[in-house]
Short mmCIF file of C-alpha atoms in Angstrom, two decimals:
data_model
loop_
_atom_site.label_atom_id
_atom_site.label_comp_id
_atom_site.label_asym_id
_atom_site.label_seq_id
_atom_site.Cartn_x
_atom_site.Cartn_y
_atom_site.Cartn_z
CA MET A 926 340.53 78.74 -155.09
CA PRO A 927 340.35 78.91 -151.28
CA LEU A 928 343.57 78.21 -149.41
CA PHE A 929 341.80 76.18 -146.77
CA GLU A 930 338.31 74.73 -146.47
CA ALA A 931 336.48 72.76 -143.81
CA LYS A 932 333.19 71.22 -144.94
CA ASN A 933 330.37 70.01 -142.69
CA ILE A 934 332.57 69.41 -139.68
CA CYS A 935 331.09 67.37 -136.83
CA ALA A 936 333.62 67.01 -134.02
CA GLY A 937 334.03 66.47 -130.29
CA TYR A 938 335.69 64.31 -127.66
CA GLY A 939 335.00 60.63 -127.06
CA ASP A 940 331.35 60.04 -127.94
CA VAL A 941 330.31 63.63 -127.27
CA MET A 942 329.70 65.74 -130.34
CA ILE A 943 330.39 69.42 -129.67
CA VAL A 944 330.67 70.90 -133.18
CA ASN A 945 327.75 70.19 -135.48
CA ASP A 946 327.92 70.64 -139.26
CA VAL A 947 330.16 73.70 -139.46
CA SER A 948 331.80 74.77 -142.72
CA LEU A 949 334.36 77.49 -143.23
CA SER A 950 336.79 78.74 -145.79
CA VAL A 951 339.98 80.83 -145.73
CA SER A 952 341.38 82.56 -148.81
CA ASN A 953 344.98 83.63 -149.33
CA GLY A 954 345.90 86.58 -147.13
CA ASP A 955 342.66 86.45 -145.12
CA LEU A 956 342.22 86.92 -141.42
CA VAL A 957 339.22 84.76 -140.60
CA ALA A 958 337.76 84.93 -137.10
CA ILE A 959 335.61 82.34 -135.34
CA VAL A 960 333.81 83.95 -132.42
CA GLY A 961 331.01 82.98 -130.08
CA PRO A 962 330.16 82.55 -126.43
CA ASN A 963 332.04 80.27 -124.06
CA GLY A 964 331.41 76.60 -124.78
CA SER A 965 330.21 77.23 -128.32
CA GLY A 966 332.78 74.76 -129.74
CA LYS A 967 335.24 77.23 -131.24
CA SER A 968 338.41 75.60 -129.88
CA THR A 969 337.10 72.08 -130.55
CA LEU A 970 336.47 73.05 -134.17
CA LEU A 971 340.03 74.33 -134.54
CA LYS A 972 341.50 71.24 -132.86
CA SER A 973 339.47 68.87 -135.00
CA LEU A 974 340.95 70.41 -138.14
CA LEU A 975 344.41 69.35 -136.95
CA GLY A 976 343.50 65.93 -135.61
CA LEU A 977 343.63 67.02 -131.96
CA ALA A 978 339.90 66.45 -131.39
CA HIS A 979 337.78 63.62 -132.72
CA LEU A 980 336.35 64.30 -136.16
CA PHE A 981 333.04 62.45 -136.52
CA SER A 982 332.46 63.55 -140.09
CA GLY A 983 333.34 66.27 -142.54
CA GLN A 984 336.14 67.11 -144.91
CA VAL A 985 339.24 69.29 -144.55
CA LEU A 986 340.93 70.62 -147.69
CA TYR A 987 344.16 72.52 -148.13
CA ARG A 988 344.50 73.96 -151.64
CA GLU A 989 341.85 71.42 -152.69
CA ARG A 990 343.99 68.56 -151.34
CA ASP A 991 342.08 66.37 -148.90
CA ILE A 992 343.88 66.49 -145.54
CA THR A 993 341.02 65.12 -143.44
CA ARG A 994 342.29 63.09 -140.47
CA ILE A 995 345.89 64.00 -141.13
CA ALA A 996 348.27 63.23 -138.22
CA PRO A 997 348.90 66.40 -136.19
CA TRP A 998 352.65 66.32 -136.97
CA GLN A 999 351.96 66.13 -140.71
CA ALA A 1000 349.86 69.31 -140.68
CA VAL A 1001 353.06 71.35 -140.36
CA GLU A 1002 354.49 69.76 -143.50
CA VAL A 1003 351.31 70.63 -145.38
CA GLY A 1004 351.63 74.32 -144.45
CA LEU A 1005 349.49 74.70 -141.34
CA GLY A 1006 350.84 76.28 -138.16
CA TYR A 1007 349.02 76.03 -134.85
CA VAL A 1008 349.21 78.12 -131.71
CA PRO A 1009 347.27 76.54 -128.82
CA GLN A 1010 345.54 78.66 -126.21
CA VAL A 1011 347.37 77.23 -123.21
CA ASN A 1012 350.53 75.17 -122.79
CA ASN A 1013 351.76 76.72 -126.00
CA VAL A 1014 355.51 76.68 -125.31
CA PHE A 1015 358.00 73.98 -124.29
CA THR A 1016 358.62 75.24 -120.78
CA ASN A 1017 361.83 73.29 -120.13
CA LEU A 1018 363.44 74.37 -123.40
CA THR A 1019 365.12 77.73 -123.93
CA VAL A 1020 363.52 80.39 -126.12
CA ASN A 1021 366.02 79.58 -128.87
CA GLU A 1022 365.32 75.84 -128.62
CA ASN A 1023 361.57 76.51 -128.79
CA LEU A 1024 362.12 78.34 -132.07
CA GLU A 1025 364.39 75.57 -133.37
CA MET A 1026 361.65 73.04 -132.64
CA GLY A 1027 359.32 75.14 -134.77
CA ALA A 1028 361.56 74.34 -137.72
CA TYR A 1029 361.79 70.64 -136.80
CA HIS A 1030 360.56 69.33 -140.14
CA ARG A 1031 362.89 71.59 -142.13
CA HIS A 1032 366.39 70.58 -143.22
CA ASP A 1033 367.65 73.84 -144.80
CA LYS A 1034 370.11 74.87 -142.10
CA ALA A 1035 370.94 78.24 -143.68
CA GLY A 1036 367.24 79.04 -144.08
CA ILE A 1037 366.53 78.11 -140.46
CA ARG A 1038 369.39 80.31 -139.25
CA SER A 1039 368.16 83.30 -141.25
CA ASP A 1040 364.56 82.72 -140.09
CA LEU A 1041 365.78 82.63 -136.47
CA GLU A 1042 367.43 86.01 -136.96
CA GLU A 1043 364.27 87.32 -138.61
CA MET A 1044 362.14 86.14 -135.67
CA TYR A 1045 364.45 87.91 -133.22
CA GLN A 1046 364.15 91.10 -135.26
CA ARG A 1047 360.39 90.77 -135.47
CA PHE A 1048 360.06 89.84 -131.79
CA PRO A 1049 362.79 91.82 -129.98
CA GLU A 1050 361.24 90.78 -126.65
CA LEU A 1051 362.44 87.26 -127.41
CA ALA A 1052 365.90 88.29 -128.63
CA ALA A 1053 366.70 89.54 -125.14
CA ARG A 1054 365.68 86.18 -123.63
CA LYS A 1055 367.24 83.76 -126.15
CA LYS A 1056 368.85 81.51 -123.54
CA ALA A 1057 366.13 81.80 -120.90
CA ARG A 1058 363.93 78.77 -120.27
CA ALA A 1059 360.44 79.42 -121.63
CA GLU A 1060 358.91 78.82 -118.18
CA THR A 1061 360.46 82.12 -117.03
CA LEU A 1062 358.59 84.20 -119.66
CA SER A 1063 355.53 86.35 -118.94
CA GLY A 1064 352.15 85.47 -120.45
CA GLY A 1065 352.58 87.97 -123.28
CA GLU A 1066 356.13 86.83 -124.02
CA ARG A 1067 354.97 83.21 -124.09
CA GLN A 1068 352.26 84.07 -126.60
CA LEU A 1069 354.81 85.84 -128.80
CA LEU A 1070 357.15 82.85 -128.50
CA ALA A 1071 354.32 80.49 -129.42
CA ILE A 1072 353.53 82.56 -132.53
CA ALA A 1073 357.22 82.86 -133.47
CA ARG A 1074 357.66 79.09 -132.95
CA ALA A 1075 354.76 78.39 -135.31
CA MET A 1076 356.13 80.89 -137.87
CA MET A 1077 359.49 79.07 -137.94
CA ALA A 1078 357.74 76.34 -139.95
CA ARG A 1079 356.94 78.93 -142.65
CA PRO A 1080 353.20 78.15 -142.59
CA ARG A 1081 350.84 79.48 -145.22
CA LEU A 1082 348.00 79.41 -142.71
CA LEU A 1083 348.30 79.99 -138.99
CA LEU A 1084 345.55 78.63 -136.75
CA LEU A 1085 345.39 80.48 -133.43
CA ASP A 1086 343.33 79.48 -130.40
CA GLU A 1087 342.42 82.60 -128.41
CA PRO A 1088 345.81 84.32 -128.70
CA LEU A 1089 344.58 87.36 -126.76
CA ALA A 1090 343.10 85.47 -123.80
CA PHE A 1091 344.60 86.01 -120.33
CA LEU A 1092 346.76 88.91 -121.54
CA SER A 1093 346.93 92.43 -120.13
CA PRO A 1094 345.42 95.08 -122.45
CA LYS A 1095 348.93 96.24 -123.36
CA ALA A 1096 350.25 92.72 -124.08
CA SER A 1097 347.08 91.94 -126.01
CA GLU A 1098 347.65 95.02 -128.20
CA VAL A 1099 351.24 93.95 -128.87
CA VAL A 1100 350.21 90.40 -129.84
CA LEU A 1101 347.39 91.63 -132.09
CA ASN A 1102 349.69 94.07 -133.89
CA ARG A 1103 352.26 91.34 -134.53
CA LEU A 1104 349.53 89.08 -135.91
CA LEU A 1105 348.30 91.82 -138.25
CA GLN A 1106 351.87 92.34 -139.40
CA ILE A 1107 352.22 88.60 -140.11
CA GLN A 1108 348.97 88.72 -142.09
CA ALA A 1109 350.15 91.79 -144.03
CA GLU A 1110 353.27 89.86 -145.01
CA GLY A 1111 351.19 87.13 -146.62
CA THR A 1112 350.41 84.45 -144.01
CA SER A 1113 346.69 83.79 -143.67
CA LEU A 1114 345.23 83.60 -140.18
CA LEU A 1115 342.35 81.54 -138.80
CA LEU A 1116 341.62 82.88 -135.38
CA VAL A 1117 339.38 81.62 -132.58
CA GLU A 1118 338.83 84.47 -130.16
CA GLN A 1119 336.81 85.46 -127.10
CA ASN A 1120 337.65 89.12 -127.65
CA THR A 1121 334.89 89.50 -130.22
CA ILE A 1122 335.28 93.19 -130.94
CA LYS A 1123 339.01 93.06 -131.62
CA ALA A 1124 338.68 89.89 -133.68
CA LEU A 1125 335.81 91.03 -135.90
CA GLN A 1126 337.15 94.57 -136.31
CA ASN A 1127 340.23 93.13 -137.96
CA ALA A 1128 338.76 90.07 -139.67
CA SER A 1129 338.20 89.91 -143.41
CA TYR A 1130 335.55 87.30 -142.67
CA GLY A 1131 333.94 85.96 -139.53
CA TYR A 1132 331.91 83.00 -138.32
CA ILE A 1133 329.72 83.12 -135.22
CA LEU A 1134 329.33 79.83 -133.40
CA ASN A 1135 326.66 79.08 -130.85
CA GLU A 1136 326.06 75.70 -129.22
CA GLY A 1137 328.31 74.02 -131.78
CA ARG A 1138 326.57 75.42 -134.86
CA CYS A 1139 327.45 78.32 -137.14
CA VAL A 1140 324.63 80.83 -136.64
CA MET A 1141 325.96 83.61 -138.82
CA GLU A 1142 328.83 84.40 -141.14
CA GLY A 1143 329.92 87.47 -143.04
CA LYS A 1144 332.50 90.21 -143.28
CA GLY A 1145 333.93 91.01 -139.85
CA PRO A 1146 332.87 94.63 -139.38
CA GLN A 1147 329.39 93.87 -140.84
CA LEU A 1148 328.82 91.13 -138.27
CA LEU A 1149 329.88 93.51 -135.56
CA ALA A 1150 327.39 96.10 -136.79
CA ASP A 1151 324.44 93.67 -136.65
CA GLY A 1152 322.54 94.71 -133.54
CA SER A 1153 320.58 91.52 -132.96
CA LEU A 1154 323.68 89.34 -133.30
CA ARG A 1155 325.57 91.55 -130.90
CA GLU A 1156 322.95 91.01 -128.26
CA ARG A 1157 322.03 87.38 -128.85
CA PHE A 1158 325.35 85.70 -129.43
CA LEU A 1159 328.20 88.04 -128.69
CA GLY A 1160 327.18 89.35 -125.29
CA LEU A 1161 327.68 92.93 -126.47
CA GLY A 1162 325.41 95.98 -126.17
CA LYS A 1163 323.59 97.45 -129.16
CA GLU A 1164 325.94 100.39 -129.65
CA VAL A 1165 329.25 99.92 -131.42
CA MET B 1440 387.16 48.97 -89.88
CA PHE B 1441 385.84 50.73 -92.98
CA ASP B 1442 387.96 52.93 -95.17
CA ILE B 1443 386.24 56.14 -96.27
CA GLY B 1444 388.07 56.07 -99.62
CA GLN B 1445 386.81 52.55 -100.27
CA ILE B 1446 383.24 53.57 -99.37
CA LEU B 1447 383.47 56.47 -101.80
CA VAL B 1448 384.76 54.21 -104.59
CA ASN B 1449 382.01 51.69 -103.87
CA SER B 1450 379.48 54.54 -103.95
CA VAL B 1451 380.68 55.75 -107.34
CA VAL B 1452 380.50 52.18 -108.68
CA THR B 1453 376.92 51.79 -107.41
CA SER B 1454 376.00 55.24 -108.79
CA SER B 1455 377.49 54.43 -112.19
CA LEU B 1456 375.39 51.29 -112.44
CA TYR B 1457 372.22 53.14 -111.40
CA LEU B 1458 372.99 55.92 -113.88
CA LEU B 1459 373.41 53.50 -116.78
CA ALA B 1460 370.35 51.49 -115.82
CA GLY B 1461 368.21 54.52 -114.91
CA THR B 1462 368.85 56.64 -118.01
CA GLY B 1463 366.54 54.65 -120.23
CA LEU B 1464 363.87 54.41 -117.55
CA THR B 1465 363.75 58.15 -116.88
CA LEU B 1466 363.73 59.04 -120.59
CA THR B 1467 361.04 56.53 -121.56
CA TYR B 1468 359.02 57.31 -118.42
CA GLY B 1469 359.24 61.03 -119.32
CA LEU B 1470 357.99 60.41 -122.86
CA SER B 1471 355.47 57.62 -122.42
CA ARG B 1472 354.23 58.68 -118.97
CA PHE B 1473 353.91 55.27 -117.36
CA PRO B 1474 356.28 53.21 -115.24
CA ASN B 1475 357.43 50.22 -117.29
CA PHE B 1476 358.09 47.36 -114.88
CA ALA B 1477 359.28 45.14 -117.75
CA TYR B 1478 362.31 47.43 -117.82
CA ALA B 1479 363.91 45.12 -115.24
CA GLU B 1480 363.90 42.37 -117.84
CA PHE B 1481 365.85 44.47 -120.35
CA ILE B 1482 368.62 44.64 -117.75
CA THR B 1483 368.49 40.86 -117.22
CA LEU B 1484 368.34 40.19 -120.95
CA GLY B 1485 371.50 42.24 -121.47
CA ALA B 1486 373.19 40.20 -118.76
CA PHE B 1487 372.21 36.89 -120.41
CA CYS B 1488 373.39 38.17 -123.81
CA GLY B 1489 376.74 38.76 -122.13
CA LEU B 1490 376.90 35.08 -121.22
CA PHE B 1491 377.35 34.18 -124.91
CA PHE B 1492 380.68 36.00 -124.91
CA LEU B 1493 381.82 35.76 -121.32
CA ALA B 1494 381.18 32.10 -120.47
CA LYS B 1495 384.89 31.49 -121.17
CA PRO B 1496 387.79 33.31 -119.51
CA ASP B 1497 389.02 34.73 -122.85
CA GLY B 1498 385.69 36.36 -123.76
CA VAL B 1499 385.63 39.83 -125.35
CA PHE B 1500 383.87 42.12 -122.87
CA PHE B 1501 383.19 44.99 -125.28
CA LEU B 1502 381.54 42.64 -127.74
CA ALA B 1503 379.25 41.50 -124.92
CA LEU B 1504 378.34 45.15 -124.18
CA ILE B 1505 377.52 45.90 -127.82
CA VAL B 1506 375.38 42.80 -128.33
CA ALA B 1507 373.60 43.35 -124.99
CA PHE B 1508 372.84 46.92 -126.08
CA LEU B 1509 371.43 45.85 -129.45
CA VAL B 1510 369.37 42.89 -128.21
CA ALA B 1511 367.88 44.70 -125.18
CA GLY B 1512 367.16 47.72 -127.39
CA PHE B 1513 365.48 45.57 -130.03
CA VAL B 1514 363.29 43.69 -127.54
CA SER B 1515 362.31 46.97 -125.87
CA ALA B 1516 361.41 48.66 -129.18
CA SER B 1517 359.46 45.56 -130.22
CA SER B 1518 357.58 45.46 -126.90
CA TYR B 1519 356.68 49.13 -127.34
CA THR B 1520 355.42 48.54 -130.87
CA LEU B 1521 353.52 45.32 -130.17
CA VAL B 1522 352.23 45.86 -126.63
CA PHE B 1523 352.39 49.42 -125.34
CA ARG B 1524 351.81 51.55 -128.42
CA PRO B 1525 348.47 49.88 -129.27
CA LEU B 1526 347.41 50.38 -125.63
CA VAL B 1527 348.52 54.03 -125.58
CA GLU B 1528 346.67 54.67 -128.85
CA ARG B 1529 343.50 53.24 -127.27
CA LYS B 1530 344.02 55.76 -124.47
CA THR B 1531 344.41 52.96 -121.92
CA SER B 1532 344.67 54.14 -118.32
CA LEU B 1533 347.95 54.33 -116.43
CA ILE B 1534 347.04 51.38 -114.21
CA HIS B 1535 346.34 49.15 -117.22
CA LEU B 1536 349.65 50.09 -118.80
CA MET B 1537 351.43 49.29 -115.52
CA VAL B 1538 349.71 45.90 -115.26
CA ALA B 1539 350.55 45.17 -118.91
CA SER B 1540 354.20 45.98 -118.19
CA ILE B 1541 354.22 43.67 -115.14
CA ALA B 1542 352.67 40.92 -117.28
CA LEU B 1543 355.21 41.43 -120.07
CA GLY B 1544 358.00 41.41 -117.50
CA TYR B 1545 356.69 38.12 -116.11
CA VAL B 1546 356.66 36.54 -119.58
CA LEU B 1547 360.19 37.77 -120.38
CA ARG B 1548 361.60 36.78 -116.97
CA HIS B 1549 360.19 33.27 -117.10
CA SER B 1550 361.23 32.82 -120.73
CA MET B 1551 364.79 33.72 -119.72
CA GLY B 1552 364.59 31.42 -116.69
CA GLU B 1553 363.42 28.52 -118.83
CA SER B 1554 366.03 29.21 -121.53
CA TRP B 1555 369.10 29.83 -119.39
CA GLY B 1556 368.14 28.19 -116.10
CA TRP B 1557 367.03 29.58 -112.76
CA SER B 1558 370.19 28.94 -110.80
CA ALA B 1559 372.88 31.58 -110.47
CA GLN B 1560 375.67 31.58 -113.02
CA ALA B 1561 378.81 33.66 -113.37
CA TYR B 1562 380.85 35.13 -116.20
CA GLN B 1563 384.25 33.47 -116.40
CA ILE B 1564 386.17 36.58 -117.33
CA MET B 1565 388.73 37.65 -114.67
CA TRP B 1566 389.46 41.25 -113.79
CA PRO B 1567 392.72 42.74 -112.55
CA VAL B 1568 392.57 44.25 -109.07
CA TYR B 1569 394.41 47.46 -108.24
CA ASN B 1570 395.24 48.56 -104.72
CA ILE B 1571 395.76 52.28 -104.28
CA GLY B 1572 396.67 52.74 -100.63
CA ASN B 1573 393.88 51.01 -98.75
CA VAL B 1574 391.46 51.34 -101.63
CA ARG B 1575 390.73 48.32 -103.79
CA ILE B 1576 389.41 48.86 -107.32
CA THR B 1577 388.86 46.31 -110.08
CA GLY B 1578 389.37 46.72 -113.79
CA LEU B 1579 385.63 46.12 -114.23
CA TRP B 1580 384.78 49.04 -111.95
CA ILE B 1581 387.10 51.35 -113.91
CA ILE B 1582 385.38 50.39 -117.17
CA LEU B 1583 381.94 50.77 -115.53
CA ILE B 1584 382.71 54.25 -114.18
CA ALA B 1585 384.26 55.32 -117.51
CA THR B 1586 381.23 53.99 -119.43
CA ALA B 1587 378.81 55.84 -117.13
CA VAL B 1588 380.76 59.12 -117.37
CA LEU B 1589 381.10 58.86 -121.15
CA THR B 1590 377.40 58.03 -121.48
CA ALA B 1591 376.47 61.03 -119.31
CA VAL B 1592 378.66 63.41 -121.34
CA ALA B 1593 377.45 61.98 -124.68
CA LEU B 1594 373.81 62.20 -123.57
CA HIS B 1595 374.28 65.79 -122.42
CA PHE B 1596 375.50 66.75 -125.88
CA PHE B 1597 372.83 64.62 -127.54
CA LEU B 1598 370.00 66.21 -125.54
CA THR B 1599 371.21 69.81 -125.87
CA ARG B 1600 372.87 69.93 -129.28
CA THR B 1601 371.04 67.57 -131.59
CA ARG B 1602 367.66 67.83 -133.26
CA ALA B 1603 366.54 64.41 -131.99
CA GLY B 1604 367.75 65.16 -128.46
CA LYS B 1605 365.86 68.44 -128.30
CA ALA B 1606 362.79 66.66 -129.69
CA ILE B 1607 362.97 64.15 -126.80
CA ARG B 1608 363.01 67.05 -124.31
CA ALA B 1609 360.20 68.78 -126.21
CA ILE B 1610 357.96 65.70 -126.10
CA ALA B 1611 358.69 65.20 -122.39
CA SER B 1612 357.78 68.86 -121.80
CA ASN B 1613 354.61 69.06 -123.86
CA PRO B 1614 353.62 66.03 -125.98
CA ASP B 1615 350.62 67.60 -127.74
CA LEU B 1616 352.53 70.74 -128.66
CA ALA B 1617 355.39 68.56 -129.93
CA SER B 1618 352.97 66.85 -132.32
CA VAL B 1619 351.55 70.06 -133.77
CA THR B 1620 355.10 71.40 -134.07
CA GLY B 1621 355.79 68.68 -136.62
CA ILE B 1622 357.63 66.18 -134.42
CA ASN B 1623 356.76 62.59 -135.27
CA ARG B 1624 356.24 61.53 -131.68
CA GLN B 1625 356.00 57.80 -132.31
CA LYS B 1626 359.32 57.75 -134.13
CA VAL B 1627 361.14 59.65 -131.38
CA VAL B 1628 359.53 57.57 -128.63
CA LEU B 1629 360.50 54.34 -130.39
CA LEU B 1630 364.10 55.52 -130.76
CA THR B 1631 364.19 56.40 -127.05
CA TRP B 1632 362.81 52.99 -126.06
CA PHE B 1633 365.56 51.38 -128.16
CA PHE B 1634 368.50 53.41 -126.83
CA GLY B 1635 367.22 53.54 -123.25
CA ALA B 1636 366.80 49.78 -122.98
CA GLY B 1637 370.10 49.32 -124.81
CA LEU B 1638 371.81 51.13 -121.93
CA ALA B 1639 369.84 48.98 -119.47
CA GLY B 1640 371.22 45.90 -121.25
CA VAL B 1641 374.75 47.29 -120.87
CA ALA B 1642 374.08 47.88 -117.16
CA GLY B 1643 372.95 44.25 -116.93
CA VAL B 1644 376.30 42.99 -118.26
CA PHE B 1645 378.16 45.12 -115.68
CA ARG B 1646 375.89 43.94 -112.86
CA ALA B 1647 376.31 40.28 -113.83
CA ALA B 1648 380.08 40.71 -114.20
CA ASP B 1649 380.29 42.27 -110.74
CA THR B 1650 377.96 39.85 -108.98
CA ARG B 1651 376.13 36.82 -110.38
CA LEU B 1652 373.77 36.16 -113.24
CA PHE B 1653 370.22 34.91 -112.64
CA PRO B 1654 366.72 35.65 -114.01
CA MET B 1655 365.86 37.96 -111.07
CA LEU B 1656 368.94 40.13 -111.63
CA GLY B 1657 367.05 43.06 -113.13
CA TRP B 1658 364.04 42.76 -110.84
CA ASP B 1659 366.32 42.91 -107.79
CA ILE B 1660 367.72 46.31 -108.76
CA LEU B 1661 364.53 47.73 -110.28
CA LEU B 1662 363.46 49.38 -107.03
CA PRO B 1663 366.63 51.45 -106.50
CA ILE B 1664 366.49 52.37 -110.20
CA PHE B 1665 362.91 53.59 -109.79
CA ALA B 1666 364.01 55.42 -106.63
CA VAL B 1667 366.78 57.17 -108.56
CA THR B 1668 364.38 58.05 -111.41
CA ILE B 1669 361.79 59.51 -109.04
CA LEU B 1670 364.40 61.21 -106.85
CA GLY B 1671 365.88 62.91 -109.91
CA GLY B 1672 362.48 63.94 -111.25
CA ILE B 1673 360.87 61.72 -113.87
CA GLY B 1674 362.22 62.55 -117.31
CA SER B 1675 365.11 64.64 -115.96
CA PHE B 1676 368.47 63.26 -117.03
CA TYR B 1677 370.44 65.79 -114.96
CA GLY B 1678 368.33 65.07 -111.90
CA LEU B 1679 369.09 61.39 -112.48
CA ILE B 1680 372.86 61.99 -112.34
CA ILE B 1681 372.55 63.75 -108.95
CA ALA B 1682 370.07 61.17 -107.66
CA ALA B 1683 372.29 58.25 -108.73
CA LEU B 1684 375.21 59.77 -106.83
CA LEU B 1685 373.07 60.43 -103.75
CA LEU B 1686 371.60 56.93 -103.66
CA GLY B 1687 375.02 55.36 -104.29
CA LEU B 1688 376.44 57.29 -101.33
CA ALA B 1689 373.39 56.61 -99.14
CA GLU B 1690 373.50 52.87 -99.81
CA ASN B 1691 377.21 52.44 -99.20
CA PHE B 1692 377.41 54.68 -96.14
CA GLY B 1693 374.16 53.04 -95.01
CA VAL B 1694 375.81 49.62 -95.09
CA VAL B 1695 378.50 50.95 -92.73
CA LEU B 1696 375.81 52.36 -90.46
CA LEU B 1697 373.90 49.06 -90.49
CA SER B 1698 377.06 47.17 -89.52
CA GLY B 1699 377.75 49.71 -86.78
CA LEU B 1700 374.26 49.13 -85.42
CA GLY B 1701 374.76 45.39 -85.51
CA LEU B 1702 372.10 44.97 -88.24
CA SER B 1703 372.38 42.77 -91.31
CA THR B 1704 373.62 44.48 -94.48
CA GLU B 1705 370.70 42.70 -96.19
CA TYR B 1706 368.76 45.79 -95.13
CA ARG B 1707 370.78 47.66 -97.78
CA MET B 1708 367.85 47.59 -100.19
CA ALA B 1709 365.60 49.08 -97.51
CA ILE B 1710 367.64 52.28 -97.79
CA ALA B 1711 366.38 52.77 -101.35
CA PHE B 1712 362.83 52.14 -100.10
CA LEU B 1713 363.19 54.70 -97.32
CA ILE B 1714 364.64 57.33 -99.65
CA LEU B 1715 361.92 56.66 -102.23
CA ILE B 1716 359.13 57.06 -99.67
CA GLY B 1717 360.80 60.13 -98.16
CA VAL B 1718 361.11 61.84 -101.55
CA LEU B 1719 357.52 60.99 -102.49
CA ILE B 1720 356.35 62.70 -99.29
CA ILE B 1721 358.62 65.75 -99.33
CA ARG B 1722 359.27 66.41 -103.03
CA PRO B 1723 356.87 64.29 -105.08
CA LYS B 1724 358.22 65.73 -108.33
CA GLY B 1725 361.83 64.99 -107.45
CA LEU B 1726 364.96 67.05 -106.93
CA ALA B 1727 365.03 68.66 -110.37
CA ARG B 1728 361.50 70.10 -110.20
#
């Protein structure tokens, strides 16, 4: 049984349909990547799954439970975490308060305390800045805080919108490694990413979007090895 | 001859009133992102609620404050649910929300005028007057200042120590992220509209007790309250405290200046206008940003 399924999603903003009939599935422990050129509808697809973009039609299932058109704040209770591409921290709150907000729907105080400690161990960069306002963090630190904030909800599936965008190569490496560690510990990841090579190299499964439609799907490294796809949709050369 | 101590006391009294009245406006403005002109009417409504208890000299002042808080809070929360929330959900533009708030304010103001009369009235409760040196201070002012200070301290702890308080700051900072973080935005916003307007109602009782009571009471002080909110930085409670103090001082020292220049103290309100325009030009996001 898949952990998460989206069937025949048509989504967009206002009257404009950007995503057209896209289906995807995430199994337990998977890292699923959605890649494609700029403007292919990747982020809109992700947002529509959480109620942040208009869903014209389609069905969203979490463990076979229909969660289509769920309110964004209820998605957390279901088990979905979300890390937006930009504006992904509460800038006027401290690092610690950002993490506390991640556990907003939880009421187990002892569990929240121990998860906070765990996050600081897992993200030592944040431990040093506990009381700093999030607006003072670097881009990489903000991305780590955004991921840690989402993890405080104990999600079973984390949806990430271009987590490696706008980061230095070093910061991007750090963020990717932390994500792989989170996946190894049992949280599934659904990743929208511009950095096609890094995403597909690490993905158990990948979807390639172009002009709002899924043009190809398959195991990550296999997609990357397909010469014609590399040239037509991914903007990469023929050689790996 | 003006006494500097008296001007300072007057300034703190003015600031305390602006702080109480402005708290709800800055918090709801920060969350809902539109200026609610009907807010003036929550102040007036609180003042009229006070009349039930304070029309006789032996009225219980604290009871008036509590009822004013509850009624103003209830009407505000209802207006959000019935008028503004449906408009926000339809993604109505800022200008339409503003016009809707002016319209709602008009309805509330005229309903109060028709119910309680348009002429000025006064609470009958008497306040002791204390003279400390040359400085005159009334019992009402002491309660007003104490209420404002206690509210500021309580709100500081509420906003920094409690789950709901942090959620209010989170929504003001990043509403979309707050939603996907699991915060039920509508619930928190509704709670803020209730408590914010409740404080406005309390401010209305103090204003009516210190001056007179009439349907334009809230509208008359709405401009300085907006000035304080903008000066402090919309949504910033700490900025509001500083701004309330600054405007209180500016108004009261301004009155002295106006008298010195041989001008009418009726220009007092113009000081708030000037400060508001000045801030919008120099620091459009306010002191706290």
